[in-house]
Amino acid sequence: MLILLTGGAGYIGSHTCLELIRRGHEIVVLDNLSNSSRESLRRVQEITGHTIALHVGDLADPEVVREIFSTRRIDAVIHFAGLKSVSESLRNPLKYYQTNLGSTLALLQQMESYGIKKLVFSSSATVYGDPCGLPSKEDSPIGIALSNPYGRTKSMIEQILQDAAFADPLLSIAALRYFNPIGAHESGRIGEDPKQEPNNLFPYISQVAIGLRPKVSVFGGNYPTIDGTGVRDYIHVMDLAEGHAAALEYLKPGFDAYNLGSGCGASVLEVIAAFSRVSKSAIPYDIVAERPGDVAASYADVSKASRDLKWTTSRSLEVACRDAWAWQSANPTGYVDNG
Ligand code: NAD
Ligand code: UD1
């Protein structure tokens, strides 16, 4: 297939490029580089020996998308592009609604004009809010009492996609609800490169391990979990990349949502201990107040993805720590200054 990846230069997109090329697909990337750089794709090219066509532009600009659709026979789109900071979305909600909803609508309109019927969308476990039961299943209610605009954009986009698929029986759409993506490609050449202070636990721990930050603040120590700290379902980014390829190859007419996670939970202290073991570095931490909007625990029921997509994770938390450490220690300041 010839696949367009919107936001394909970013963290998850760049790893998915690798996996799609490995499976023999052709890819085109559209990215405005607002949270990434050309360097990630240059390194994907270096690893795979394949050239990637990169269009630098904004997905909300119809001319940019038209240029791609009118010059290439795109079979399917994987839509990663969007803004993803929960804290920024609370400060600037309109920017989040404008970018995430506006660019998705623009993409859907162009797909309709050019008769492109296959779409895989980056959704998030955040749509479950505070889960009413664990593990979270795809048929649980979504979009209820979400704590931030970022999460609401994901839930609203899923609703839009469902309506679009209902109106056009030829459309095949999968919304992939990622749990907590972590790690890097095993080569250590590509990985997560946050432009600002990381909000997420894993890149924060990596930066403490390499000495860029003094210690981790553990948000909350009194949750009803194994050790009082928050529990999440961490998934290696290459397992996630394989999940995209499996979803794309499986797509059926209609709208479907799939949890992509490992199905297991790990606490913040367990993650810190695993990273410390693998990196052989001390990772100082303090237990501080809970972060507003956080839930005690979240992990996935992955039986639907396993049944339909024939996909499950194969990499452990330890392997994710090893690969993240390979990336972080070879690229202490990310892609910048590493040519
Ligand atoms: P990322 O920021 O690394 O990648 C997103 C990419 O989209 C970036 O390269 C950015 O430059 C590009 N982009 C943003 N707005 C654009 C626009 N209007 N036009 C063109 N390009 C644009 O983020 P990621 O971690 O790779 O996440 C990819 C997707 O997965 C996002 O939609 C995110 O919300 C979703 N997601 C991520 C996580 C996570 O923990 N990383 C969890 C759940 C869902
Ligand atoms: C967060 C977002 C979620 C988003 C996801 C991926 C919130 C409330 N949720 O999920 O919407 O889809 O990132 O981008 O922000 N932790 C610490 N110290 C830190 C950072 C995190 O203790 O410095 C803890 C958190 O309390 C949580 C766990 O680590 O228990 C994981 O946090 P994080 O990586 O931010 O992911 P989520 O909160 O699951």
Short mmCIF file of C-alpha atoms and ligand atoms in Angstrom, two decimals:
data_model
loop_
_atom_site.label_atom_id
_atom_site.label_comp_id
_atom_site.label_asym_id
_atom_site.label_seq_id
_atom_site.Cartn_x
_atom_site.Cartn_y
_atom_site.Cartn_z
CA MET A 1 0.00 0.00 0.00
CA LEU A 2 1.01 3.65 -0.43
CA ILE A 3 0.29 5.22 2.94
CA LEU A 4 0.17 8.87 4.00
CA LEU A 5 1.28 9.44 7.59
CA THR A 6 0.18 12.80 8.94
CA GLY A 7 2.53 13.76 11.78
CA GLY A 8 4.86 10.99 10.62
CA ALA A 9 8.03 12.80 11.74
CA GLY A 10 6.93 12.68 15.40
CA TYR A 11 7.65 10.11 18.10
CA ILE A 12 5.11 7.40 17.25
CA GLY A 13 4.94 8.30 13.54
CA SER A 14 8.68 7.87 12.95
CA HIS A 15 8.68 4.42 14.59
CA THR A 16 5.63 3.44 12.55
CA CYS A 17 7.42 4.56 9.35
CA LEU A 18 10.13 2.02 10.14
CA GLU A 19 7.67 -0.82 10.65
CA LEU A 20 5.65 -0.03 7.51
CA ILE A 21 8.78 0.10 5.37
CA ARG A 22 9.93 -3.19 6.92
CA ARG A 23 6.63 -4.74 5.79
CA GLY A 24 7.13 -3.49 2.25
CA HIS A 25 4.69 -0.55 2.25
CA GLU A 26 5.48 2.77 0.55
CA ILE A 27 5.09 5.86 2.68
CA VAL A 28 4.62 9.61 2.35
CA VAL A 29 4.83 11.91 5.37
CA LEU A 30 3.04 15.22 5.91
CA ASP A 31 4.27 17.13 8.96
CA ASN A 32 4.54 20.81 9.87
CA LEU A 33 7.53 19.98 12.13
CA SER A 34 5.90 21.92 15.00
CA ASN A 35 6.95 19.18 17.43
CA SER A 36 9.57 17.26 15.43
CA SER A 37 12.44 17.67 13.00
CA ARG A 38 13.55 16.28 9.63
CA GLU A 39 16.30 14.44 11.50
CA SER A 40 13.96 11.68 12.74
CA LEU A 41 13.05 10.75 9.17
CA ARG A 42 16.64 11.12 7.97
CA ARG A 43 17.52 8.45 10.54
CA VAL A 44 14.61 6.21 9.50
CA GLN A 45 16.03 6.44 5.98
CA GLU A 46 19.48 5.58 7.30
CA ILE A 47 18.16 2.48 9.15
CA THR A 48 15.94 1.21 6.33
CA GLY A 49 17.88 2.34 3.26
CA HIS A 50 14.57 3.68 1.85
CA THR A 51 13.83 7.24 0.80
CA ILE A 52 10.83 8.87 2.49
CA ALA A 53 8.90 11.64 0.76
CA LEU A 54 8.38 14.37 3.36
CA HIS A 55 5.93 17.22 2.69
CA VAL A 56 6.45 20.02 5.20
CA GLY A 57 3.14 21.78 5.70
CA ASP A 58 0.05 22.10 7.84
CA LEU A 59 -2.65 19.49 7.61
CA ALA A 60 -5.30 22.17 8.02
CA ASP A 61 -4.12 23.79 4.78
CA PRO A 62 -6.23 22.16 2.03
CA GLU A 63 -3.67 23.07 -0.66
CA VAL A 64 -0.97 21.01 1.05
CA VAL A 65 -3.15 17.90 1.25
CA ARG A 66 -4.52 18.40 -2.26
CA GLU A 67 -0.98 18.55 -3.61
CA ILE A 68 -0.29 15.09 -2.13
CA PHE A 69 -3.61 13.45 -3.06
CA SER A 70 -3.58 14.80 -6.61
CA THR A 71 -0.07 13.63 -7.39
CA ARG A 72 -0.01 10.19 -5.70
CA ARG A 73 -2.42 7.27 -5.45
CA ILE A 74 -2.67 7.13 -1.68
CA ASP A 75 -4.36 3.90 -0.48
CA ALA A 76 -4.68 4.75 3.20
CA VAL A 77 -3.94 7.44 5.78
CA ILE A 78 -2.58 7.07 9.30
CA HIS A 79 -3.46 10.25 11.13
CA PHE A 80 -1.00 11.03 13.94
CA ALA A 81 -0.80 14.82 13.51
CA GLY A 82 -2.05 16.85 16.43
CA LEU A 83 -1.18 18.58 19.66
CA LYS A 84 -0.83 16.34 22.70
CA SER A 85 0.06 18.29 25.84
CA VAL A 86 -2.62 17.99 28.50
CA SER A 87 -1.31 21.00 30.45
CA GLU A 88 -1.08 23.22 27.37
CA SER A 89 -4.62 22.22 26.39
CA LEU A 90 -5.88 23.48 29.76
CA ARG A 91 -4.12 26.83 29.22
CA ASN A 92 -5.06 27.18 25.56
CA PRO A 93 -8.14 25.07 24.81
CA LEU A 94 -9.11 26.87 21.60
CA LYS A 95 -5.73 26.10 20.03
CA TYR A 96 -6.37 22.40 20.78
CA TYR A 97 -9.90 22.36 19.38
CA GLN A 98 -8.77 24.35 16.35
CA THR A 99 -5.73 22.20 15.56
CA ASN A 100 -6.93 18.72 16.43
CA LEU A 101 -10.52 19.01 15.22
CA GLY A 102 -9.82 21.49 12.37
CA SER A 103 -7.02 19.45 10.82
CA THR A 104 -8.99 16.19 11.10
CA LEU A 105 -12.02 17.75 9.37
CA ALA A 106 -9.77 19.17 6.64
CA LEU A 107 -8.21 15.72 6.14
CA LEU A 108 -11.60 13.96 5.98
CA GLN A 109 -12.89 16.47 3.40
CA GLN A 110 -9.88 15.90 1.15
CA MET A 111 -10.10 12.12 1.58
CA GLU A 112 -13.73 12.34 0.48
CA SER A 113 -12.85 14.45 -2.58
CA TYR A 114 -10.14 12.02 -3.69
CA GLY A 115 -12.05 8.83 -2.84
CA ILE A 116 -9.58 7.63 -0.17
CA LYS A 117 -11.46 5.21 2.06
CA LYS A 118 -9.01 3.86 4.63
CA LEU A 119 -8.04 5.67 7.82
CA VAL A 120 -6.25 4.76 11.05
CA PHE A 121 -6.51 7.39 13.78
CA SER A 122 -4.32 8.00 16.87
CA SER A 123 -6.76 8.01 19.76
CA SER A 124 -5.90 7.60 23.42
CA ALA A 125 -6.86 5.71 26.55
CA THR A 126 -7.59 9.18 27.89
CA VAL A 127 -11.07 8.89 26.26
CA TYR A 128 -12.05 6.50 29.10
CA GLY A 129 -11.53 9.26 31.69
CA ASP A 130 -11.67 7.73 35.17
CA PRO A 131 -12.45 4.16 34.08
CA CYS A 132 -15.60 2.74 35.67
CA GLY A 133 -14.04 -0.73 35.71
CA LEU A 134 -10.63 -2.19 34.89
CA PRO A 135 -9.31 -3.31 32.52
CA SER A 136 -10.82 -0.76 30.10
CA LYS A 137 -12.79 -2.35 27.27
CA GLU A 138 -13.63 -0.76 23.94
CA ASP A 139 -17.37 -0.89 24.64
CA SER A 140 -16.99 1.10 27.90
CA PRO A 141 -18.48 4.58 27.72
CA ILE A 142 -16.07 7.24 26.47
CA GLY A 143 -15.89 11.02 26.75
CA ILE A 144 -17.51 11.22 30.20
CA ALA A 145 -16.13 13.72 32.76
CA LEU A 146 -12.80 14.05 30.95
CA SER A 147 -10.41 16.31 32.83
CA ASN A 148 -8.93 18.28 29.92
CA PRO A 149 -9.56 19.65 26.41
CA TYR A 150 -6.87 17.42 24.85
CA GLY A 151 -8.79 14.32 25.93
CA ARG A 152 -12.05 15.84 24.73
CA THR A 153 -10.59 16.43 21.24
CA LYS A 154 -9.77 12.71 20.99
CA SER A 155 -13.24 11.69 22.09
CA MET A 156 -14.92 14.24 19.75
CA ILE A 157 -12.80 13.10 16.80
CA GLU A 158 -13.82 9.49 17.44
CA GLN A 159 -17.46 10.64 17.33
CA ILE A 160 -16.87 12.51 14.05
CA LEU A 161 -15.19 9.44 12.53
CA GLN A 162 -18.07 7.23 13.60
CA ASP A 163 -20.58 9.61 11.93
CA ALA A 164 -18.46 9.78 8.76
CA ALA A 165 -18.25 5.97 8.56
CA PHE A 166 -22.00 5.68 9.13
CA ALA A 167 -22.70 8.10 6.26
CA ASP A 168 -20.29 6.43 3.81
CA PRO A 169 -20.45 2.62 3.91
CA LEU A 170 -17.20 2.37 1.93
CA LEU A 171 -15.16 4.13 4.62
CA SER A 172 -12.99 1.87 6.80
CA ILE A 173 -11.77 3.54 9.98
CA ALA A 174 -9.88 2.24 13.02
CA ALA A 175 -9.37 4.43 16.09
CA LEU A 176 -6.42 3.09 18.06
CA ARG A 177 -6.62 3.92 21.75
CA TYR A 178 -3.01 3.99 22.86
CA PHE A 179 -2.26 3.40 26.50
CA ASN A 180 1.19 4.71 27.54
CA PRO A 181 3.73 4.54 24.68
CA ILE A 182 7.36 4.34 25.84
CA GLY A 183 10.79 3.25 24.64
CA ALA A 184 12.57 3.64 21.35
CA HIS A 185 13.73 1.63 18.33
CA GLU A 186 16.31 -0.94 19.40
CA SER A 187 19.01 0.78 17.32
CA GLY A 188 18.88 3.77 19.68
CA ARG A 189 18.89 6.01 16.56
CA ILE A 190 15.31 7.23 16.92
CA GLY A 191 13.28 7.89 20.06
CA GLU A 192 11.16 10.39 21.95
CA ASP A 193 12.52 13.94 21.82
CA PRO A 194 10.36 16.28 23.92
CA LYS A 195 10.93 19.92 22.98
CA GLN A 196 10.03 21.23 26.45
CA GLU A 197 10.11 19.84 29.97
CA PRO A 198 8.41 16.45 29.61
CA ASN A 199 4.91 16.05 31.06
CA ASN A 200 5.04 12.28 30.78
CA LEU A 201 6.76 9.99 33.23
CA PHE A 202 9.04 7.98 30.97
CA PRO A 203 10.91 10.79 29.18
CA TYR A 204 11.19 12.55 32.54
CA ILE A 205 12.85 9.51 34.12
CA SER A 206 15.25 9.22 31.14
CA GLN A 207 16.29 12.83 31.56
CA VAL A 208 16.93 12.31 35.28
CA ALA A 209 18.95 9.16 34.54
CA ILE A 210 21.17 11.08 32.08
CA GLY A 211 21.61 13.95 34.54
CA LEU A 212 19.61 16.62 32.70
CA ARG A 213 17.18 16.92 35.65
CA PRO A 214 17.84 16.37 39.35
CA LYS A 215 14.94 14.12 40.36
CA VAL A 216 11.53 12.76 39.49
CA SER A 217 8.47 14.14 41.27
CA VAL A 218 6.18 11.17 41.86
CA PHE A 219 2.62 12.49 41.70
CA GLY A 220 0.80 10.90 44.62
CA GLY A 221 1.71 8.11 47.03
CA ASN A 222 -1.70 7.23 48.48
CA TYR A 223 -3.60 5.75 45.55
CA PRO A 224 -5.31 2.39 46.16
CA THR A 225 -2.60 0.59 44.14
CA ILE A 226 0.17 -1.91 44.87
CA ASP A 227 2.52 0.73 46.36
CA GLY A 228 0.32 3.84 46.48
CA THR A 229 1.62 5.33 43.21
CA GLY A 230 -0.28 5.58 39.91
CA VAL A 231 -0.56 2.47 37.75
CA ARG A 232 -0.48 2.62 33.94
CA ASP A 233 -0.28 0.26 31.00
CA TYR A 234 3.08 0.98 29.33
CA ILE A 235 3.53 -0.18 25.74
CA HIS A 236 6.79 -0.29 23.79
CA VAL A 237 6.60 2.11 20.85
CA MET A 238 7.69 -0.64 18.41
CA ASP A 239 4.84 -2.87 19.62
CA LEU A 240 2.58 0.11 19.02
CA ALA A 241 4.07 0.59 15.54
CA GLU A 242 3.33 -3.07 14.76
CA GLY A 243 -0.23 -2.50 16.01
CA HIS A 244 -0.68 0.25 13.40
CA ALA A 245 0.51 -2.00 10.61
CA ALA A 246 -1.80 -4.79 11.81
CA ALA A 247 -4.80 -2.40 12.00
CA LEU A 248 -4.09 -1.01 8.55
CA GLU A 249 -3.84 -4.45 6.99
CA TYR A 250 -7.05 -5.58 8.73
CA LEU A 251 -9.27 -2.51 8.08
CA LYS A 252 -12.93 -3.34 7.36
CA PRO A 253 -15.77 -1.02 6.28
CA GLY A 254 -17.24 0.89 9.22
CA PHE A 255 -15.74 2.37 12.37
CA ASP A 256 -13.96 0.31 15.01
CA ALA A 257 -11.94 1.21 18.10
CA TYR A 258 -9.06 -0.88 19.47
CA ASN A 259 -7.12 -0.67 22.69
CA LEU A 260 -3.39 -0.88 22.09
CA GLY A 261 -1.68 -1.69 25.36
CA SER A 262 0.14 -4.55 27.03
CA GLY A 263 -2.84 -5.46 29.21
CA CYS A 264 -0.70 -5.12 32.37
CA GLY A 265 -0.24 -2.26 34.80
CA ALA A 266 3.01 -0.98 36.36
CA SER A 267 3.28 1.59 39.15
CA VAL A 268 5.43 4.72 39.00
CA LEU A 269 7.86 3.21 41.53
CA GLU A 270 8.06 -0.03 39.52
CA VAL A 271 8.93 1.97 36.39
CA ILE A 272 11.59 3.99 38.22
CA ALA A 273 13.10 0.77 39.63
CA ALA A 274 13.13 -0.93 36.20
CA PHE A 275 14.78 2.07 34.53
CA SER A 276 17.34 2.35 37.31
CA ARG A 277 18.23 -1.37 37.01
CA VAL A 278 18.61 -1.27 33.25
CA SER A 279 20.49 2.04 33.05
CA LYS A 280 22.57 1.29 36.16
CA SER A 281 21.87 4.87 37.26
CA ALA A 282 20.46 6.17 40.50
CA ILE A 283 17.10 7.85 39.85
CA PRO A 284 16.32 10.11 42.80
CA TYR A 285 12.64 10.86 43.39
CA ASP A 286 10.30 12.60 45.83
CA ILE A 287 6.68 11.70 46.40
CA VAL A 288 4.66 14.90 45.99
CA ALA A 289 0.98 15.86 45.68
CA GLU A 290 -1.28 14.10 43.17
CA ARG A 291 -1.47 15.73 39.74
CA PRO A 292 -4.97 17.16 39.16
CA GLY A 293 -6.91 15.08 36.64
CA ASP A 294 -4.84 11.90 37.18
CA VAL A 295 -6.55 8.58 37.79
CA ALA A 296 -5.23 5.93 40.18
CA ALA A 297 -4.97 3.15 37.62
CA SER A 298 -5.51 2.50 33.94
CA TYR A 299 -4.80 -0.60 31.88
CA ALA A 300 -6.23 -2.17 28.79
CA ASP A 301 -8.32 -5.18 27.92
CA VAL A 302 -6.50 -6.13 24.72
CA SER A 303 -8.59 -9.12 23.72
CA LYS A 304 -10.30 -7.31 20.81
CA ALA A 305 -7.00 -6.31 19.16
CA SER A 306 -5.63 -9.78 19.75
CA ARG A 307 -8.72 -11.44 18.22
CA ASP A 308 -9.24 -9.16 15.19
CA LEU A 309 -5.82 -7.75 14.42
CA LYS A 310 -3.91 -10.88 15.50
CA TRP A 311 -1.64 -8.50 17.38
CA THR A 312 -0.21 -8.58 20.89
CA THR A 313 2.78 -6.92 22.49
CA SER A 314 6.04 -8.84 22.72
CA ARG A 315 8.41 -6.40 24.45
CA SER A 316 8.63 -6.08 28.24
CA LEU A 317 8.99 -2.97 30.40
CA GLU A 318 12.67 -3.92 30.81
CA VAL A 319 13.18 -3.98 27.03
CA ALA A 320 11.49 -0.56 26.75
CA CYS A 321 13.84 0.79 29.44
CA ARG A 322 16.86 -0.71 27.64
CA ASP A 323 15.88 0.83 24.29
CA ALA A 324 14.94 4.21 25.79
CA TRP A 325 18.28 4.25 27.58
CA ALA A 326 20.16 3.37 24.37
CA TRP A 327 18.45 6.32 22.69
CA GLN A 328 18.84 8.74 25.59
CA SER A 329 22.50 7.96 26.30
CA ALA A 330 23.52 8.19 22.62
CA ASN A 331 21.45 11.36 22.10
CA PRO A 332 21.45 13.21 25.43
CA THR A 333 19.93 16.34 23.88
CA GLY A 334 17.66 14.51 21.44
CA TYR A 335 17.97 15.08 17.70
CA VAL A 336 19.50 18.53 18.13
CA ASP A 337 23.31 18.67 17.83
CA ASN A 338 23.51 15.05 16.76
CA GLY A 339 23.63 15.61 12.99
P1 NAD B 1 4.43 14.00 18.40
O1 NAD B 1 4.18 15.39 18.83
O2 NAD B 1 5.81 13.47 18.52
O3 NAD B 1 3.94 13.80 16.89
C1 NAD B 1 2.90 14.55 16.31
C2 NAD B 1 3.42 15.11 15.00
O4 NAD B 1 2.39 15.88 14.37
C3 NAD B 1 4.62 16.05 15.19
O5 NAD B 1 5.66 15.64 14.31
C4 NAD B 1 4.08 17.43 14.81
O6 NAD B 1 5.08 18.25 14.23
C5 NAD B 1 2.95 17.06 13.84
N1 NAD B 1 1.86 18.04 13.75
C6 NAD B 1 1.16 18.60 14.76
N2 NAD B 1 0.18 19.40 14.28
C7 NAD B 1 0.27 19.32 12.91
C8 NAD B 1 -0.46 19.91 11.84
N3 NAD B 1 -1.49 20.75 12.08
N4 NAD B 1 -0.10 19.62 10.57
C9 NAD B 1 0.93 18.77 10.32
N5 NAD B 1 1.66 18.19 11.29
C10 NAD B 1 1.33 18.46 12.57
O7 NAD B 1 3.40 13.07 19.19
P2 NAD B 1 3.31 11.49 19.30
O8 NAD B 1 3.64 11.13 20.70
O9 NAD B 1 4.05 10.86 18.18
O10 NAD B 1 1.75 11.31 19.13
C11 NAD B 1 1.16 11.04 17.87
C12 NAD B 1 -0.35 11.00 18.04
O11 NAD B 1 -0.68 10.03 19.02
C13 NAD B 1 -0.96 12.31 18.53
O12 NAD B 1 -2.20 12.49 17.88
C14 NAD B 1 -1.17 12.07 20.02
O13 NAD B 1 -2.23 12.84 20.53
C15 NAD B 1 -1.51 10.59 20.03
N6 NAD B 1 -1.22 9.95 21.32
C16 NAD B 1 0.05 10.01 21.84
C17 NAD B 1 0.32 9.42 23.06
C18 NAD B 1 1.70 9.50 23.68
O14 NAD B 1 1.85 9.20 24.86
N7 NAD B 1 2.75 9.86 22.94
C19 NAD B 1 -0.71 8.76 23.76
C20 NAD B 1 -1.99 8.69 23.19
C21 NAD B 1 -2.22 9.29 21.96
C1 UD1 B 2 -1.03 11.48 30.22
C2 UD1 B 2 -2.27 12.28 29.96
C3 UD1 B 2 -3.09 11.61 28.88
C4 UD1 B 2 -2.25 11.40 27.62
C5 UD1 B 2 -1.01 10.61 27.99
C6 UD1 B 2 -0.08 10.44 26.82
C7 UD1 B 2 -2.82 13.46 32.06
C8 UD1 B 2 -3.81 13.59 33.17
N1 UD1 B 2 -3.05 12.45 31.16
O1 UD1 B 2 -1.42 10.19 30.66
O2 UD1 B 2 -4.21 12.40 28.57
O3 UD1 B 2 -2.99 10.68 26.63
O4 UD1 B 2 -0.30 11.31 29.03
O5 UD1 B 2 0.43 11.68 26.40
O6 UD1 B 2 -1.87 14.23 31.94
N2 UD1 B 2 3.91 10.77 36.82
C9 UD1 B 2 4.71 11.12 37.87
N3 UD1 B 2 5.65 12.09 37.68
C10 UD1 B 2 5.84 12.71 36.48
C11 UD1 B 2 4.99 12.36 35.39
C12 UD1 B 2 4.02 11.39 35.61
O7 UD1 B 2 4.60 10.57 38.97
O8 UD1 B 2 6.71 13.60 36.36
C13 UD1 B 2 2.93 9.68 37.02
C14 UD1 B 2 1.49 10.06 36.75
O9 UD1 B 2 0.88 10.53 37.93
C15 UD1 B 2 0.91 8.71 36.27
C16 UD1 B 2 2.10 8.03 35.56
O10 UD1 B 2 3.26 8.68 36.08
O11 UD1 B 2 0.56 7.92 37.37
C17 UD1 B 2 2.08 8.20 34.06
O12 UD1 B 2 1.94 9.59 33.75
P1 UD1 B 2 2.04 10.14 32.25
O13 UD1 B 2 3.26 9.59 31.61
O14 UD1 B 2 1.91 11.63 32.30
O15 UD1 B 2 0.81 9.48 31.53
P2 UD1 B 2 -0.76 9.53 31.89
O16 UD1 B 2 -1.05 10.35 33.08
O17 UD1 B 2 -1.25 8.12 31.92
#
